[in-house]
Short mmCIF file of C-alpha atoms and ligand atoms in Angstrom, two decimals:
data_model
loop_
_atom_site.label_atom_id
_atom_site.label_comp_id
_atom_site.label_asym_id
_atom_site.label_seq_id
_atom_site.Cartn_x
_atom_site.Cartn_y
_atom_site.Cartn_z
CA MET A 210 -91.81 3.60 -16.04
CA PRO A 211 -91.24 0.92 -18.69
CA LEU A 212 -94.43 -0.35 -20.35
CA LEU A 213 -93.39 -3.96 -19.67
CA LYS A 214 -93.79 -3.35 -15.94
CA LEU A 215 -97.41 -2.35 -16.46
CA GLU A 216 -98.34 -5.54 -18.27
CA ASP A 217 -100.46 -7.97 -16.33
CA THR A 218 -99.62 -11.30 -17.94
CA TYR A 219 -101.05 -14.78 -17.30
CA LEU A 220 -97.90 -15.40 -15.25
CA HIS A 221 -98.66 -12.46 -12.95
CA LYS A 222 -102.29 -13.56 -12.68
CA GLY A 223 -101.21 -17.10 -11.80
CA LYS A 224 -98.82 -15.82 -9.11
CA ARG A 225 -101.59 -13.63 -7.75
CA ARG A 226 -103.98 -16.59 -7.51
CA ALA A 227 -101.26 -18.55 -5.67
CA LEU A 228 -100.76 -15.62 -3.27
CA VAL A 229 -104.50 -15.49 -2.58
CA ALA A 230 -104.49 -19.26 -1.88
CA GLU A 231 -101.58 -18.69 0.55
CA LEU A 232 -103.49 -15.90 2.33
CA ARG A 233 -106.55 -18.14 2.60
CA GLN A 234 -104.37 -20.85 4.12
CA LYS A 235 -102.96 -18.32 6.62
CA GLY A 236 -106.50 -17.59 7.83
CA ILE A 237 -107.89 -14.73 5.72
CA LYS A 238 -111.58 -15.49 5.18
CA ASP A 239 -113.17 -12.33 3.80
CA GLU A 240 -113.93 -13.18 0.16
CA LYS A 241 -114.28 -9.51 -0.81
CA VAL A 242 -110.76 -8.81 0.48
CA LEU A 243 -109.34 -11.89 -1.26
CA HIS A 244 -111.09 -10.87 -4.49
CA ALA A 245 -109.62 -7.34 -4.29
CA ILE A 246 -106.10 -8.77 -3.82
CA ASN A 247 -106.68 -11.15 -6.71
CA THR A 248 -107.83 -8.23 -8.88
CA LEU A 249 -105.12 -5.64 -8.20
CA PRO A 250 -101.70 -6.21 -9.85
CA ARG A 251 -99.32 -5.72 -6.90
CA HIS A 252 -96.33 -5.71 -9.26
CA PHE A 253 -97.50 -2.35 -10.70
CA PHE A 254 -96.68 -0.79 -7.30
CA PHE A 255 -93.09 -2.12 -7.26
CA ASP A 256 -89.77 -0.65 -8.20
CA SER A 257 -88.52 -2.42 -11.38
CA ALA A 258 -85.52 -3.92 -9.49
CA LEU A 259 -87.87 -5.79 -7.13
CA VAL A 260 -90.78 -6.54 -9.43
CA SER A 261 -90.08 -10.29 -9.58
CA HIS A 262 -90.79 -10.46 -5.82
CA ALA A 263 -94.21 -8.78 -6.00
CA TYR A 264 -96.21 -11.93 -5.26
CA GLU A 265 -94.16 -13.09 -2.30
CA ASP A 266 -95.97 -12.64 0.99
CA LYS A 267 -93.41 -10.09 2.19
CA ALA A 268 -93.00 -6.35 2.73
CA PHE A 269 -90.60 -4.62 0.30
CA PRO A 270 -88.83 -1.23 0.17
CA ILE A 271 -90.58 1.58 -1.75
CA GLY A 272 -87.96 4.29 -1.12
CA GLU A 273 -87.48 6.90 1.63
CA GLY A 274 -86.89 4.05 4.11
CA GLN A 275 -90.55 2.96 3.80
CA THR A 276 -92.21 -0.28 2.72
CA ILE A 277 -95.21 -1.66 0.89
CA SER A 278 -96.86 -3.84 3.55
CA GLN A 279 -96.82 -7.64 3.39
CA PRO A 280 -99.96 -8.91 1.56
CA TYR A 281 -101.01 -10.86 4.68
CA THR A 282 -100.90 -7.61 6.67
CA VAL A 283 -102.91 -5.75 4.00
CA ALA A 284 -105.48 -8.58 3.99
CA PHE A 285 -105.61 -8.82 7.81
CA GLN A 286 -106.09 -5.08 8.30
CA SER A 287 -108.65 -4.88 5.48
CA GLU A 288 -110.60 -7.80 6.97
CA LEU A 289 -110.67 -6.15 10.42
CA LEU A 290 -111.79 -2.86 8.87
CA ASP A 291 -114.95 -4.55 7.50
CA VAL A 292 -115.51 -1.97 4.74
CA LYS A 293 -119.07 -1.38 3.58
CA PRO A 294 -119.77 0.18 0.16
CA GLY A 295 -119.77 3.96 0.42
CA ASN A 296 -117.82 4.06 3.70
CA LYS A 297 -115.70 7.16 4.10
CA ILE A 298 -112.24 5.82 4.93
CA LEU A 299 -109.10 7.57 6.15
CA GLU A 300 -105.82 5.73 5.62
CA ILE A 301 -102.72 7.00 7.44
CA GLY A 302 -99.56 6.12 5.47
CA THR A 303 -100.26 6.11 1.71
CA GLY A 304 -96.83 4.66 0.89
CA SER A 305 -97.10 3.03 -2.55
CA GLY A 306 -100.88 3.50 -2.75
CA TYR A 307 -101.52 -0.26 -2.86
CA GLN A 308 -103.56 -0.53 0.37
CA ALA A 309 -105.52 2.62 -0.52
CA THR A 310 -106.43 1.10 -3.89
CA ILE A 311 -107.53 -2.14 -2.18
CA LEU A 312 -109.82 -0.07 0.11
CA HIS A 313 -111.22 1.67 -2.96
CA LEU A 314 -111.88 -1.70 -4.64
CA LEU A 315 -113.76 -2.71 -1.47
CA GLY A 316 -116.16 0.17 -2.13
CA GLY A 317 -114.75 2.86 0.15
CA GLU A 318 -114.36 6.55 -0.55
CA VAL A 319 -110.70 6.75 0.38
CA TYR A 320 -108.80 9.68 1.89
CA THR A 321 -105.14 8.84 2.39
CA ILE A 322 -102.29 10.88 3.86
CA GLU A 323 -98.51 10.44 3.60
CA TYR A 324 -95.81 12.13 5.71
CA GLN A 325 -92.83 11.68 3.35
CA GLN A 326 -93.11 14.36 0.69
CA LYS A 327 -91.01 12.58 -1.96
CA LEU A 328 -93.03 9.40 -1.56
CA PHE A 329 -96.29 11.37 -1.68
CA GLU A 330 -95.28 13.12 -4.93
CA GLY A 331 -94.07 9.88 -6.53
CA THR A 332 -97.19 7.92 -5.59
CA LYS A 333 -99.47 10.74 -6.74
CA LYS A 334 -97.82 10.74 -10.18
CA PHE A 335 -97.84 6.94 -10.37
CA LEU A 336 -101.56 6.64 -9.49
CA ALA A 337 -102.41 9.27 -12.11
CA ARG A 338 -100.46 7.29 -14.72
CA MET A 339 -102.31 4.16 -13.67
CA GLY A 340 -105.60 5.97 -14.25
CA ILE A 341 -106.54 5.75 -10.56
CA HIS A 342 -108.16 9.13 -9.95
CA ASP A 343 -110.69 8.19 -7.28
CA LEU A 344 -108.41 8.40 -4.24
CA HIS A 345 -108.13 11.64 -2.26
CA LEU A 346 -104.38 12.04 -1.67
CA PHE A 347 -102.87 14.33 0.96
CA TYR A 348 -99.41 15.21 2.17
CA GLY A 349 -98.94 15.83 5.89
CA ASP A 350 -98.88 14.45 9.41
CA GLY A 351 -101.64 11.83 9.56
CA SER A 352 -100.98 11.06 13.23
CA GLN A 353 -103.43 13.94 13.78
CA GLY A 354 -105.83 12.52 11.20
CA LEU A 355 -107.37 14.71 8.52
CA PRO A 356 -110.06 16.66 10.43
CA LYS A 357 -111.15 18.77 7.45
CA TYR A 358 -112.85 15.80 5.74
CA GLY A 359 -113.97 13.84 8.81
CA PRO A 360 -115.68 12.22 10.53
CA TYR A 361 -114.89 8.83 8.98
CA ASP A 362 -116.64 5.45 9.03
CA ARG A 363 -113.29 3.70 9.02
CA ILE A 364 -109.71 4.72 9.85
CA LEU A 365 -106.75 2.51 8.99
CA VAL A 366 -103.23 3.22 10.25
CA THR A 367 -100.50 1.46 8.28
CA ALA A 368 -97.56 2.49 10.50
CA GLY A 369 -96.77 1.48 14.09
CA ALA A 370 -98.00 3.95 16.74
CA PRO A 371 -96.72 4.35 20.33
CA VAL A 372 -100.30 5.02 21.56
CA VAL A 373 -103.73 5.43 19.96
CA PRO A 374 -103.84 9.08 18.78
CA GLU A 375 -106.73 10.98 20.42
CA SER A 376 -107.34 12.86 17.16
CA LEU A 377 -108.14 9.63 15.33
CA ILE A 378 -110.73 8.58 17.92
CA LYS A 379 -112.29 12.06 17.64
CA GLN A 380 -112.51 11.82 13.84
CA LEU A 381 -114.31 8.45 13.94
CA LYS A 382 -118.12 8.35 13.51
CA THR A 383 -120.25 6.59 16.12
CA GLY A 384 -120.22 2.93 15.07
CA GLY A 385 -116.98 3.56 13.18
CA ILE A 386 -113.91 1.30 13.27
CA LEU A 387 -110.24 2.23 13.74
CA VAL A 388 -107.59 -0.41 12.95
CA ILE A 389 -104.15 0.50 14.26
CA PRO A 390 -100.92 -1.29 15.23
CA VAL A 391 -99.74 -0.04 18.65
CA GLY A 392 -96.55 -0.94 20.50
CA ASP A 393 -92.84 -0.12 20.52
CA ARG A 394 -90.65 0.74 17.53
CA THR A 395 -90.12 -2.91 16.53
CA THR A 396 -93.30 -4.83 17.42
CA GLN A 397 -96.91 -3.75 17.60
CA LYS A 398 -100.18 -5.39 18.54
CA MET A 399 -103.00 -4.94 16.04
CA LEU A 400 -105.98 -3.20 17.63
CA LYS A 401 -109.53 -2.89 16.36
CA ILE A 402 -111.33 -0.03 18.11
CA THR A 403 -115.07 0.46 17.67
CA LYS A 404 -116.58 3.79 18.68
CA LYS A 405 -119.84 3.43 20.59
CA ALA A 406 -122.58 5.92 21.38
CA ASN A 407 -121.72 8.50 24.10
CA CYS A 408 -118.09 8.49 22.88
CA SER A 409 -117.07 5.27 24.68
CA TYR A 410 -115.26 2.61 22.67
CA SER A 411 -114.39 -1.09 22.72
CA THR A 412 -110.96 -2.47 21.87
CA GLU A 413 -110.12 -5.92 20.50
CA GLU A 414 -106.48 -7.09 20.40
CA PHE A 415 -104.96 -9.30 17.72
CA ASP A 416 -101.52 -10.67 16.75
CA ASN A 417 -98.18 -8.89 16.74
CA PHE A 418 -96.90 -7.18 13.58
CA ALA A 419 -93.78 -5.20 12.66
CA PHE A 420 -94.52 -1.85 11.00
CA VAL A 421 -92.33 1.16 10.23
CA PRO A 422 -92.98 3.84 12.87
CA LEU A 423 -95.88 6.30 12.75
CA LEU A 424 -94.06 9.63 12.97
CA GLY A 425 -95.49 13.01 13.86
CA LYS A 426 -97.14 14.97 16.62
CA GLU A 427 -99.26 12.06 17.94
CA GLY A 428 -96.81 9.37 16.81
CA TRP A 429 -93.07 8.83 17.38
CA ARG A 430 -91.18 12.13 17.48
N1 LIG B 22 -100.08 1.61 3.04
C1 LIG B 22 -98.81 1.61 2.35
C2 LIG B 22 -98.85 0.85 1.06
O1 LIG B 22 -99.89 0.28 0.72
O2 LIG B 22 -97.82 0.86 0.37
C3 LIG B 22 -97.68 1.07 3.20
C4 LIG B 22 -97.44 1.89 4.37
S1 LIG B 22 -95.81 1.88 5.05
C5 LIG B 22 -95.82 0.37 5.92
C6 LIG B 22 -96.12 3.14 6.28
C7 LIG B 22 -96.25 4.53 5.70
O3 LIG B 22 -96.66 5.41 6.74
C8 LIG B 22 -94.94 5.07 5.16
O4 LIG B 22 -95.10 5.46 3.83
C9 LIG B 22 -94.65 6.27 6.08
O5 LIG B 22 -93.97 7.33 5.44
C10 LIG B 22 -96.05 6.66 6.49
N2 LIG B 22 -96.14 7.46 7.71
C11 LIG B 22 -95.43 7.39 8.86
N3 LIG B 22 -95.84 8.33 9.73
C12 LIG B 22 -96.85 9.02 9.12
C13 LIG B 22 -97.68 10.11 9.50
N4 LIG B 22 -97.57 10.72 10.68
N5 LIG B 22 -98.60 10.54 8.61
C14 LIG B 22 -98.74 9.95 7.40
N6 LIG B 22 -97.97 8.92 6.99
C15 LIG B 22 -97.04 8.46 7.83
#
């Protein structure tokens, strides 16, 4: 990776501030989330061919047919997740590692799992080179969660699911929050599910989004 790409210049910082202003205008209110987005250089997570687009509010390809989510989506999901310092968080769909790093900056202890092996290996190497060693990275089918390290205070799914996977509900602590886009292969409704005592849960529905599909045993086959 060329050194130039890892420089965070005043130009990058200015573009990042403008992006944060755009997100605020689009309705993101959580100052901690906006601060994390303002802090983390999104261009570090980009392929060099696309790096000039890093501060556009758009999703971009990261290889293996996958994408780094649109900043608005990252901000919206992070806001719904309402991370408290020390929360144990499971993210399904590591992708570039950007969202996982945002969750870490919000104070979470982050476990993240990726289904595409090449992407997992590449992101693992990249995060190590960036000096980000605090994320717990796993390769595998996250549609079934990561039971070994659960239960979790928060679970975030960054791919579109056909239904809410039972395993994810099971791995959520009482009082815990699951944020997951659910729908068909092209459009999904964002859901925020809060687990109550005696294993019941409440569901709030938000806007439509367009995610790549959640594959696997409890996702799209
Ligand atoms: N959070 C990522 C980021 O910050 O770059 C973007 C996620 S991308 C929109 C969705 C990711 O979910 C892809 O990397 C895809 O390979 C992954 N994915 C799809 N199904 C999965 C599964 N069953 N388990 C884990 N990851 C999965």
